[in-house]
Amino acid sequence: MNILVTGGAGFIGSNFVKKVLSKRLSADGYKVTVLDALTYAGNKKNFSKEIWNNPNFTFIEGNILDRDLVHRIMGSQDTVVHFAAYTHIDRSIDLSDPFIDTDFKGTHILLEAARHTDIKRFIHISTSEVYGSAIYAPMDEEHPIKPQSPYAAAKAGADRLVYSYYVTYNLPCVIIRPFNNYGYNQYPEKLIPYFITNALDGKSLPIYGSGENTRDWLWVEDCVDGIIKALDVDGSRIEGKVINLGTGEDFSVNYIAEKILEILGSKNAVQKNKSVSRRIEKVGDRPGHVKRLVASYDKAKTLLGWQPVVEFDEGLKRTVDWYVENREWWEEIKTREEFKTFERNWYGFLRRNL
């Protein structure tokens, strides 16, 4: 199977690629082509030397908005797994243009290329953010779509555009809506790695508003396992379907901040990081902040034979340990001028609006 993975150098995408190219799955004949524009969150360092040397791995630096490039690549592929997107809600509030361009228009270009080739499956990675705040819980796939940020709206548009190509052109599409992922190699602007790395740097952990907003947190490798199952099951079971991937449990930002500090307060972490911060800071709330997201994953269990494995506290401990042991990876990102400028401007805005 030749798989085109868009955005494969990002967080979930790179974890997906690593799993697909593991020895067990490589033996099944998977070949992966990653197409990634390497914007601020894409990172070649998310791949090990073993991946780069794998004969079943091809990396193409390019943008899904490049119509000619996408059409040239698509002809040699069997399957598309479409991760490529701008995903940071805060940035979409600050400047929405790249979200509309990449998340919506980029998806359209991929769909147009796919419908003119012999693609066997198009797996679109959507997001739970399309739902907005929970009207009822747990949230199944029939929950109303009420996006509350420009990012969520762009993804909701792409989500429904993919479905329209299934209905109109019979393109074999599947829409996966993961709830909040966390784990290894996540860009340190996201909540969990931001809190961990700030604590390790002796800085405060800034919490929006009351800190009681909750999310369903899904271990990234569990998410990847669900997407791989969507590659393998009989297409007649899942084509045209929307499938949540989540845990059915939600945790508040306050809980996460306290838990990270508790883990970092352990003996081993303190020995390696003498200046670990213990300070939580309340800042103004994010505009349009979603109050609660919590998944029903019954459909994934029925259609994919999938369910989450890693409990949140265990996954959080693994994540903290990874950032403790991989300081070089995230320090390089956090010292970039682009990262520091956005951080300074965004949190300055929130502190002024406390």
Coordinates of C-alpha atoms in Angstrom, one line a residue, residues 182 192 195-196 199 205 207 251-266 269 276 278 280 311-318 320:
Y182 CA -1.0 14.6 23.7
I192 CA 0.5 20.1 27.9
F195 CA 3.2 23.7 30.8
I196 CA 5.9 21.0 31.0
A199 CA 7.9 24.4 34.4
L205 CA 2.1 28.0 33.9
I207 CA -4.1 29.2 32.8
F251 CA -10.0 16.7 32.7
S252 CA -9.7 20.3 33.5
V253 CA -6.8 22.6 32.8
N254 CA -6.4 23.1 36.5
Y255 CA -6.1 19.4 37.0
I256 CA -3.5 19.1 34.3
A257 CA -1.3 21.9 35.6
E258 CA -1.3 20.5 39.2
K259 CA -0.6 17.0 37.9
I260 CA 2.4 18.1 35.8
L261 CA 3.8 19.9 38.8
E262 CA 3.2 16.8 40.9
I263 CA 5.0 14.6 38.4
L264 CA 7.9 17.0 38.1
G265 CA 8.1 17.1 41.9
S266 CA 9.2 13.5 42.0
A269 CA 12.8 14.9 38.0
V276 CA 11.5 23.4 38.2
R278 CA 5.9 25.6 41.0
I280 CA 0.5 28.7 38.3
E311 CA -5.1 6.1 31.0
F312 CA -4.5 9.8 31.1
D313 CA -2.4 9.9 34.3
E314 CA -0.1 7.3 32.8
G315 CA 0.1 9.0 29.4
L316 CA 0.9 12.3 31.1
K317 CA 3.7 10.8 33.1
R318 CA 5.2 9.3 29.9
V320 CA 6.6 14.6 31.1

